[in-house]
Coordinates of C-alpha atoms in Angstrom, one line a residue:
X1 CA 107.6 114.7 92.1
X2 CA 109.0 111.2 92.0
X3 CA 109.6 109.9 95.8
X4 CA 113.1 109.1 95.6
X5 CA 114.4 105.9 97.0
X6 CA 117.7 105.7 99.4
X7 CA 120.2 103.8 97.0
X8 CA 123.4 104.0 99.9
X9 CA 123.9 103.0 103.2
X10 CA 125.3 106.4 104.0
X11 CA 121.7 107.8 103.0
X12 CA 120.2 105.2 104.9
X13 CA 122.4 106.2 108.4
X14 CA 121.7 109.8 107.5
X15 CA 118.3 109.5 107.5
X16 CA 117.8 107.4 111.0
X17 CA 120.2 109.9 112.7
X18 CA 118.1 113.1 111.1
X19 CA 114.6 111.0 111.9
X20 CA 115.8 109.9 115.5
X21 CA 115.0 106.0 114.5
X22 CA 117.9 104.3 116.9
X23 CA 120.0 101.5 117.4
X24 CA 118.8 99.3 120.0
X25 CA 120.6 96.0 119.4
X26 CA 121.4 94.0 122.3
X27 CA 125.2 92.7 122.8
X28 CA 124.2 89.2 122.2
X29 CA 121.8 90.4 119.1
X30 CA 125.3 91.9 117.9
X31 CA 127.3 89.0 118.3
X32 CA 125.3 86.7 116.0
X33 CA 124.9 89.3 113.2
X34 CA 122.0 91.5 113.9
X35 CA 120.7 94.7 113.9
X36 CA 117.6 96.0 115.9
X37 CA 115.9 99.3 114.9
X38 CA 113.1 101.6 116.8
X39 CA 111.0 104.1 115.3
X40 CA 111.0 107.4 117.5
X41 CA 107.0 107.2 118.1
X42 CA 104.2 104.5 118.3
X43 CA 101.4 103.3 116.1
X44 CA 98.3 104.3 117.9
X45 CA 95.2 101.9 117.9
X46 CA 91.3 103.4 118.2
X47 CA 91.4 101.3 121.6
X48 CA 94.4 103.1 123.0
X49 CA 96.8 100.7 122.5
X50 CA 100.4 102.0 121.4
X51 CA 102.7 99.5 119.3
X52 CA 106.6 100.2 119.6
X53 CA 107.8 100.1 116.3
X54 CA 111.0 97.8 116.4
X55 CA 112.9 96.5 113.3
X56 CA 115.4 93.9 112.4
X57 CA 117.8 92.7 110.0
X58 CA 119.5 89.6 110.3
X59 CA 122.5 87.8 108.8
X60 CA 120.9 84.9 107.8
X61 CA 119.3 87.6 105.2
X62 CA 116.2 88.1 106.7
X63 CA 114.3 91.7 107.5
X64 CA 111.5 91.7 110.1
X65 CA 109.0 93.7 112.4
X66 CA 108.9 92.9 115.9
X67 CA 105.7 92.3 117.9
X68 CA 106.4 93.9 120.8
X69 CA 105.1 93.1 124.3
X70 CA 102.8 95.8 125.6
X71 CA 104.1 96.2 129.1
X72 CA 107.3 94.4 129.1
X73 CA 108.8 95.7 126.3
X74 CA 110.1 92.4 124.4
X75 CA 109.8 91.2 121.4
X76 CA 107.8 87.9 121.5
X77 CA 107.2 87.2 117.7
X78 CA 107.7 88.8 114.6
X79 CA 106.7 88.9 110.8
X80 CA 108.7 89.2 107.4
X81 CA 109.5 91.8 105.7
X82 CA 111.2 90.3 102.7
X83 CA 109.8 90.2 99.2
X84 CA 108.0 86.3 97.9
X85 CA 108.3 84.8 95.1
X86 CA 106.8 81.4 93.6
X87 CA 108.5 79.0 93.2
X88 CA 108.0 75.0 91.9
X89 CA 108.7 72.1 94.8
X90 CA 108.6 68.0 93.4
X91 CA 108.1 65.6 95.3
X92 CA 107.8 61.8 95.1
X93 CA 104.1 60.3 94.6
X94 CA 103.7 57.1 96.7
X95 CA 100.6 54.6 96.6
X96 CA 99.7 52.3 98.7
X97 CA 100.1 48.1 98.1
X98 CA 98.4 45.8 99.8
X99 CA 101.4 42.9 99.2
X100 CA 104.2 45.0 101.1
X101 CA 101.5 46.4 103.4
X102 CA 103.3 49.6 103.2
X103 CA 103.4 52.8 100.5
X104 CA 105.6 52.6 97.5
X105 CA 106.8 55.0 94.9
X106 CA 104.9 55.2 91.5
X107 CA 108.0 56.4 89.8
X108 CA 106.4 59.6 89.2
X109 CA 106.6 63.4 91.0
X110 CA 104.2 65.4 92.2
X111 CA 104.3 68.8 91.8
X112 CA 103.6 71.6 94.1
X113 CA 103.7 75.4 94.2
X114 CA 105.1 77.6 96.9
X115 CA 105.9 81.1 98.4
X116 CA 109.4 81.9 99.9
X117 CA 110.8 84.9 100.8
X118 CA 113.7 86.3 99.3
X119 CA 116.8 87.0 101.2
X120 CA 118.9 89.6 100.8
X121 CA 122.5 88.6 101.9
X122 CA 124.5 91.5 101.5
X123 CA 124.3 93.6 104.9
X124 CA 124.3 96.7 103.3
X125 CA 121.5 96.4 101.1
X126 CA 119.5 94.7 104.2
X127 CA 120.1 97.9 105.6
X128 CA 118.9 100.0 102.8
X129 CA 115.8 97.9 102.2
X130 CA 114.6 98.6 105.9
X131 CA 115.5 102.5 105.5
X132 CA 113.3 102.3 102.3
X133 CA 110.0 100.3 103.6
X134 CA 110.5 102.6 106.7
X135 CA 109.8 105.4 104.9
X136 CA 107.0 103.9 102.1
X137 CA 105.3 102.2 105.1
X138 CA 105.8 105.1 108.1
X139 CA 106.6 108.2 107.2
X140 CA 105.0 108.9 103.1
X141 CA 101.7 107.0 104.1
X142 CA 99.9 109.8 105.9
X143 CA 97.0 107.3 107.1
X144 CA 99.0 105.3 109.4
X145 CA 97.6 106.5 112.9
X146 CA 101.7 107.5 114.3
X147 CA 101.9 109.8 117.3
X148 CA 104.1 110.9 118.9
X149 CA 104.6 110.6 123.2
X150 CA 102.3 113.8 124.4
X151 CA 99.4 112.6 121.6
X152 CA 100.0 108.6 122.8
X153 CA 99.7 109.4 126.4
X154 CA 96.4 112.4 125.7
X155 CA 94.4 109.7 123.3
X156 CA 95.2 107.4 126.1
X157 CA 93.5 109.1 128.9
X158 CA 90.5 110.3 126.9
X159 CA 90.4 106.4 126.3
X160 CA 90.6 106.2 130.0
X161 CA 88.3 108.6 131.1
X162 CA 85.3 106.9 128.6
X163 CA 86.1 103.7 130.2
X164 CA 85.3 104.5 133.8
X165 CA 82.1 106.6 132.7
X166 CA 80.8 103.8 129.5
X167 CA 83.1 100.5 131.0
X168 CA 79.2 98.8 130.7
X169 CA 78.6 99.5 127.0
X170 CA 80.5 98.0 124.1
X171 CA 81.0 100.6 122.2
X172 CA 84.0 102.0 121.0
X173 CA 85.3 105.7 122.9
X174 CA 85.9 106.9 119.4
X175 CA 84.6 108.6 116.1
X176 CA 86.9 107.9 113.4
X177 CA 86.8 111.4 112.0
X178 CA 88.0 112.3 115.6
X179 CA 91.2 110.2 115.9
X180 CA 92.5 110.9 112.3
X181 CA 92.0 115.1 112.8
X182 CA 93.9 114.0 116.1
X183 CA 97.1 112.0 114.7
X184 CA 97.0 114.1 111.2
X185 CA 98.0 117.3 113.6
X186 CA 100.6 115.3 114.9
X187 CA 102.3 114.4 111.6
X188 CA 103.8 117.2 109.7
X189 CA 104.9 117.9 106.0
X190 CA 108.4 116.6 106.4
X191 CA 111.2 116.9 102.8
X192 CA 114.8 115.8 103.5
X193 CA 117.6 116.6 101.3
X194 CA 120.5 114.3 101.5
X195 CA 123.6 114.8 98.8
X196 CA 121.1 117.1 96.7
X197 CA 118.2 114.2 96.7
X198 CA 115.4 114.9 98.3
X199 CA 113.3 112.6 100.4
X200 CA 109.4 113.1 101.0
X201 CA 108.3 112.1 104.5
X202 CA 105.2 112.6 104.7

Protein backbone atom coordinates (compact mmCIF):
# COMPACT_ATOMS: atom_id res chain seq x y z
CA UNK A 1 0.00 0.00 0.00
CA UNK A 2 1.02 3.49 -0.78
CA UNK A 3 2.37 5.28 2.65
CA UNK A 4 0.22 8.13 2.70
CA UNK A 5 1.51 11.57 3.43
CA UNK A 6 -0.22 14.11 6.14
CA UNK A 7 -1.58 16.86 3.71
CA UNK A 8 -3.36 19.05 7.00
CA UNK A 9 -2.20 20.52 10.03
CA UNK A 10 -5.14 18.98 11.80
CA UNK A 11 -3.52 15.46 10.67
CA UNK A 12 -0.30 16.61 11.68
CA UNK A 13 -1.60 17.70 15.54
CA UNK A 14 -3.57 14.40 15.54
CA UNK A 15 -0.76 12.48 14.97
CA UNK A 16 1.82 14.07 17.67
CA UNK A 17 -1.09 13.90 20.33
CA UNK A 18 -1.85 9.99 19.33
CA UNK A 19 2.23 9.42 19.02
CA UNK A 20 2.99 11.33 22.39
CA UNK A 21 5.66 13.70 20.37
CA UNK A 22 5.14 17.06 22.64
CA UNK A 23 5.40 20.63 22.64
CA UNK A 24 8.31 21.78 24.46
CA UNK A 25 8.80 25.43 23.32
CA UNK A 26 10.25 27.74 25.69
CA UNK A 27 8.23 31.23 26.35
CA UNK A 28 11.01 33.16 24.79
CA UNK A 29 11.16 30.39 21.77
CA UNK A 30 7.34 31.40 21.45
CA UNK A 31 7.65 34.91 21.38
CA UNK A 32 10.02 35.11 18.37
CA UNK A 33 7.96 32.62 16.27
CA UNK A 34 9.00 29.10 17.09
CA UNK A 35 8.04 25.87 17.71
CA UNK A 36 10.08 23.09 19.53
CA UNK A 37 9.17 19.42 19.18
CA UNK A 38 10.36 16.07 21.21
CA UNK A 39 10.02 12.64 20.10
CA UNK A 40 8.62 10.37 22.97
CA UNK A 41 11.87 8.00 22.98
CA UNK A 42 15.69 8.25 22.13
CA UNK A 43 17.93 7.18 19.36
CA UNK A 44 20.14 4.60 20.87
CA UNK A 45 23.94 4.41 19.82
CA UNK A 46 26.07 0.78 19.93
CA UNK A 47 28.13 2.80 22.69
CA UNK A 48 25.16 3.46 24.88
CA UNK A 49 24.67 6.74 24.13
CA UNK A 50 20.86 8.01 23.95
CA UNK A 51 20.12 11.15 21.60
CA UNK A 52 16.86 13.22 22.64
CA UNK A 53 15.09 13.68 19.59
CA UNK A 54 14.09 17.51 19.58
CA UNK A 55 12.65 19.37 16.48
CA UNK A 56 12.07 22.93 15.31
CA UNK A 57 10.43 25.09 13.05
CA UNK A 58 11.06 28.55 12.78
CA UNK A 59 9.47 31.70 11.36
CA UNK A 60 12.17 32.79 9.46
CA UNK A 61 11.04 29.46 7.36
CA UNK A 62 13.52 27.20 8.48
CA UNK A 63 12.99 23.34 9.98
CA UNK A 64 15.72 21.81 12.04
CA UNK A 65 17.02 18.97 14.37
CA UNK A 66 18.57 19.81 17.54
CA UNK A 67 21.84 18.40 18.88
CA UNK A 68 21.10 17.91 22.12
CA UNK A 69 23.47 18.09 25.15
CA UNK A 70 23.90 14.70 26.74
CA UNK A 71 23.61 15.61 30.33
CA UNK A 72 22.35 19.09 30.38
CA UNK A 73 19.64 18.70 28.17
CA UNK A 74 20.16 21.89 25.73
CA UNK A 75 20.32 22.21 22.50
CA UNK A 76 23.88 23.53 21.48
CA UNK A 77 23.74 23.24 17.58
CA UNK A 78 21.52 22.03 15.08
CA UNK A 79 21.23 20.93 11.40
CA UNK A 80 18.64 21.63 8.48
CA UNK A 81 15.98 19.93 7.55
CA UNK A 82 14.86 21.87 4.59
CA UNK A 83 15.05 20.64 1.01
CA UNK A 84 18.40 22.31 -1.50
CA UNK A 85 18.34 23.33 -4.51
CA UNK A 86 21.07 24.82 -6.99
CA UNK A 87 21.20 27.66 -7.78
CA UNK A 88 23.65 30.24 -10.05
CA UNK A 89 25.60 33.25 -7.92
CA UNK A 90 27.74 36.12 -10.32
CA UNK A 91 30.14 37.83 -9.13
CA UNK A 92 32.61 40.46 -10.30
CA UNK A 93 36.14 39.15 -11.72
CA UNK A 94 38.94 41.48 -10.56
CA UNK A 95 42.76 41.45 -11.67
CA UNK A 96 45.38 42.76 -10.36
CA UNK A 97 47.41 46.15 -11.93
CA UNK A 98 50.57 47.03 -11.16
CA UNK A 99 49.88 51.09 -12.05
CA UNK A 100 46.97 51.46 -9.34
CA UNK A 101 48.84 48.94 -7.09
CA UNK A 102 45.49 47.65 -6.25
CA UNK A 103 42.76 44.94 -8.03
CA UNK A 104 40.43 46.29 -10.66
CA UNK A 105 37.38 44.89 -12.34
CA UNK A 106 37.78 43.19 -15.83
CA UNK A 107 34.22 44.12 -16.78
CA UNK A 108 33.40 40.58 -16.71
CA UNK A 109 31.42 38.10 -14.02
CA UNK A 110 32.34 35.15 -12.76
CA UNK A 111 30.10 32.50 -12.21
CA UNK A 112 29.51 30.19 -9.45
CA UNK A 113 27.20 27.38 -8.35
CA UNK A 114 25.56 26.95 -5.04
CA UNK A 115 23.23 24.98 -2.60
CA UNK A 116 20.56 26.77 -0.43
CA UNK A 117 17.90 25.57 1.35
CA UNK A 118 14.43 26.17 0.64
CA UNK A 119 12.23 27.84 3.06
CA UNK A 120 9.01 27.16 3.64
CA UNK A 121 7.18 30.40 4.88
CA UNK A 122 3.80 29.41 5.52
CA UNK A 123 3.59 28.11 9.33
CA UNK A 124 1.30 25.52 8.52
CA UNK A 125 3.05 23.73 5.99
CA UNK A 126 6.33 24.09 8.26
CA UNK A 127 4.37 22.19 10.52
CA UNK A 128 3.19 19.53 8.13
CA UNK A 129 6.67 19.09 6.63
CA UNK A 130 8.14 18.11 10.16
CA UNK A 131 5.05 15.75 10.93
CA UNK A 132 5.94 14.07 7.46
CA UNK A 133 9.91 13.62 7.77
CA UNK A 134 9.07 12.55 11.36
CA UNK A 135 7.38 9.74 10.23
CA UNK A 136 9.66 8.86 6.84
CA UNK A 137 12.74 9.33 9.05
CA UNK A 138 11.45 7.78 12.66
CA UNK A 139 8.74 5.86 12.74
CA UNK A 140 8.36 3.84 8.75
CA UNK A 141 12.28 3.25 8.83
CA UNK A 142 12.45 0.20 10.95
CA UNK A 143 16.38 0.34 11.08
CA UNK A 144 16.76 3.35 13.08
CA UNK A 145 17.99 1.95 16.53
CA UNK A 146 14.71 3.96 18.63
CA UNK A 147 14.01 2.68 22.19
CA UNK A 148 12.04 3.38 24.26
CA UNK A 149 12.97 4.40 28.41
CA UNK A 150 13.10 0.68 29.99
CA UNK A 151 15.29 -0.67 26.68
CA UNK A 152 17.56 2.97 26.88
CA UNK A 153 18.23 2.50 30.46
CA UNK A 154 18.73 -1.94 30.09
CA UNK A 155 21.24 -1.41 26.86
CA UNK A 156 22.81 1.11 29.07
CA UNK A 157 23.80 -1.03 31.96
CA UNK A 158 24.75 -4.03 29.92
CA UNK A 159 27.05 -1.28 28.39
CA UNK A 160 28.02 -0.57 31.83
CA UNK A 161 28.64 -3.75 33.22
CA UNK A 162 31.19 -4.66 29.92
CA UNK A 163 32.94 -1.56 30.82
CA UNK A 164 34.03 -2.33 34.31
CA UNK A 165 34.86 -6.09 33.36
CA UNK A 166 36.71 -5.15 29.46
CA UNK A 167 37.32 -1.01 30.40
CA UNK A 168 41.21 -2.26 29.08
CA UNK A 169 40.24 -3.53 25.62
CA UNK A 170 38.97 -1.55 22.74
CA UNK A 171 36.49 -3.31 21.72
CA UNK A 172 33.05 -2.60 21.27
CA UNK A 173 30.38 -4.37 24.24
CA UNK A 174 28.28 -5.21 21.29
CA UNK A 175 27.35 -7.75 18.33
CA UNK A 176 25.33 -5.97 15.91
CA UNK A 177 22.95 -8.82 15.40
CA UNK A 178 22.45 -8.43 19.28
CA UNK A 179 21.39 -4.75 19.45
CA UNK A 180 19.04 -4.79 16.32
CA UNK A 181 17.03 -8.22 17.82
CA UNK A 182 17.09 -5.76 20.98
CA UNK A 183 15.57 -2.37 19.52
CA UNK A 184 13.40 -4.45 16.72
CA UNK A 185 11.37 -5.96 19.98
CA UNK A 186 10.97 -2.63 21.04
CA UNK A 187 9.38 -1.20 17.92
CA UNK A 188 6.00 -2.47 16.99
CA UNK A 189 3.78 -2.71 13.74
CA UNK A 190 2.02 0.56 14.32
CA UNK A 191 -1.16 1.72 11.39
CA UNK A 192 -3.00 5.00 12.26
CA UNK A 193 -6.27 5.98 10.68
CA UNK A 194 -6.95 9.58 10.69
CA UNK A 195 -10.34 10.94 8.71
CA UNK A 196 -10.36 7.39 6.91
CA UNK A 197 -6.45 7.74 5.77
CA UNK A 198 -4.34 5.48 7.07
CA UNK A 199 -0.82 6.18 8.24
CA UNK A 200 2.01 3.27 8.38
CA UNK A 201 4.36 3.72 11.31
CA UNK A 202 6.44 1.41 11.29
Amino acid sequence: MTENKVTSIHEARAIFDLLGIKEVTKEWQHKQGTQVFELPFKTMYYNGHAEINRFSIYKSGYVRKMVVHPTKGTSYSCYQLNKTRKSDEYFKDYKWCDEKNDSVWTGKYRKSNRTERILIPNHEDRYIYLCNYILKNYYRNSKMNLVGEYTMKRVTEVHDEWWKANRNEYQSPFVDKAVDRILENNIDDIKVIINGHRYNLS
